[in-house]
Amino acid sequence: MTERKKQSTVYPLRMPSSLKQAVREVSRRDGTSINQFVNTAVAEKLSAMRTAEFFAERGSQADIDAARRLLRRPGGQPPDPSDRLDDPEV
């Protein structure tokens, strides 16, 4: 089995000196390189943006009236007092 090498490219990044100093301090404290810190920060930001897009897309497909009907249906145990909602619409 052959191992695949991770592809990477060099990207000259410009950032304010104050930001670079803060990154240097945090990465040193965490025991990582500035490069690793920046890569992780970019990956986290991309993940957060993709997650927000996913939930926005899913939310746009939601049938709120169907969800309310489901929540109003009779049967089962009454909700625990800590689970009650103050919203009269639900």
Coordinates of C-alpha atoms in Angstrom, one line a residue:
M1 CA 0.0 0.0 0.0
T2 CA 1.4 3.4 -0.9
E3 CA 1.0 6.4 1.3
R4 CA -0.4 9.5 -0.2
K5 CA 1.6 12.6 0.6
K6 CA -0.5 15.5 1.9
Q7 CA -0.5 18.3 -0.7
S8 CA 0.3 21.7 0.6
T9 CA 1.1 25.0 -1.0
V10 CA 3.0 28.0 0.2
Y11 CA 0.8 31.1 0.7
P12 CA 2.5 34.4 1.7
L13 CA 0.2 35.8 4.4
R14 CA 0.2 39.4 5.4
M15 CA -1.2 40.3 8.8
P16 CA -0.8 43.3 11.1
S17 CA 2.2 43.0 13.4
S18 CA 0.0 43.2 16.5
L19 CA -2.0 40.2 15.3
K20 CA 1.2 38.2 14.4
Q21 CA 2.6 38.9 17.9
A22 CA -0.6 37.7 19.5
V23 CA -0.6 34.5 17.4
R24 CA 3.1 34.0 18.2
E25 CA 2.4 34.2 22.0
V26 CA -0.6 31.9 21.8
S27 CA 1.0 29.3 19.6
R28 CA 4.1 29.3 21.8
R29 CA 2.0 28.9 24.9
D30 CA 0.1 26.0 23.2
G31 CA 3.4 24.4 22.0
T32 CA 2.5 24.8 18.3
S33 CA 4.0 26.6 15.4
I34 CA 2.5 29.8 14.0
N35 CA 1.8 27.9 10.8
Q36 CA -0.1 25.2 12.7
F37 CA -2.0 27.7 14.6
V38 CA -3.1 29.6 11.5
N39 CA -4.0 26.4 9.7
T40 CA -6.1 25.3 12.6
A41 CA -7.8 28.7 12.9
V42 CA -8.7 28.7 9.2
A43 CA -10.0 25.1 9.4
E44 CA -12.2 26.0 12.4
K45 CA -13.6 29.1 10.6
L46 CA -14.4 27.1 7.5
S47 CA -16.1 24.5 9.6
A48 CA -18.2 27.1 11.5
M49 CA -19.2 28.7 8.2
R50 CA -20.2 25.4 6.6
T51 CA -22.1 24.4 9.6
A52 CA -24.0 27.7 9.6
E53 CA -24.8 27.2 5.9
F54 CA -26.0 23.7 6.5
F55 CA -28.4 24.7 9.3
A56 CA -29.6 27.7 7.3
E57 CA -30.4 25.4 4.3
R58 CA -32.1 22.9 6.5
G59 CA -34.0 25.6 8.3
S60 CA -35.3 27.0 5.1
Q61 CA -36.9 23.6 4.3
A62 CA -38.6 23.4 7.7
D63 CA -42.4 23.1 7.9
I64 CA -43.0 25.1 11.1
D65 CA -46.8 24.3 11.1
A66 CA -46.1 20.6 10.9
A67 CA -43.7 20.8 13.8
R68 CA -46.3 22.7 15.9
R69 CA -48.9 20.1 15.1
L70 CA -46.5 17.4 16.2
L71 CA -45.8 19.2 19.5
R72 CA -49.5 19.8 20.1
R73 CA -50.7 16.2 19.5
P74 CA -52.2 14.4 22.5
G75 CA -50.9 11.4 24.2
G76 CA -48.0 10.2 26.3
Q77 CA -46.9 11.7 29.5
P78 CA -47.4 15.4 30.2
P79 CA -44.2 17.4 29.8
D80 CA -42.0 17.8 32.8
P81 CA -42.4 21.3 34.2
S82 CA -38.7 22.1 33.3
D83 CA -39.5 21.2 29.6
R84 CA -42.5 23.6 29.3
L85 CA -42.2 26.4 26.8
D86 CA -43.5 29.9 27.5
D87 CA -44.3 30.4 23.8
P88 CA -48.1 30.1 23.3
E89 CA -47.5 29.5 19.6
V90 CA -46.1 26.0 20.3

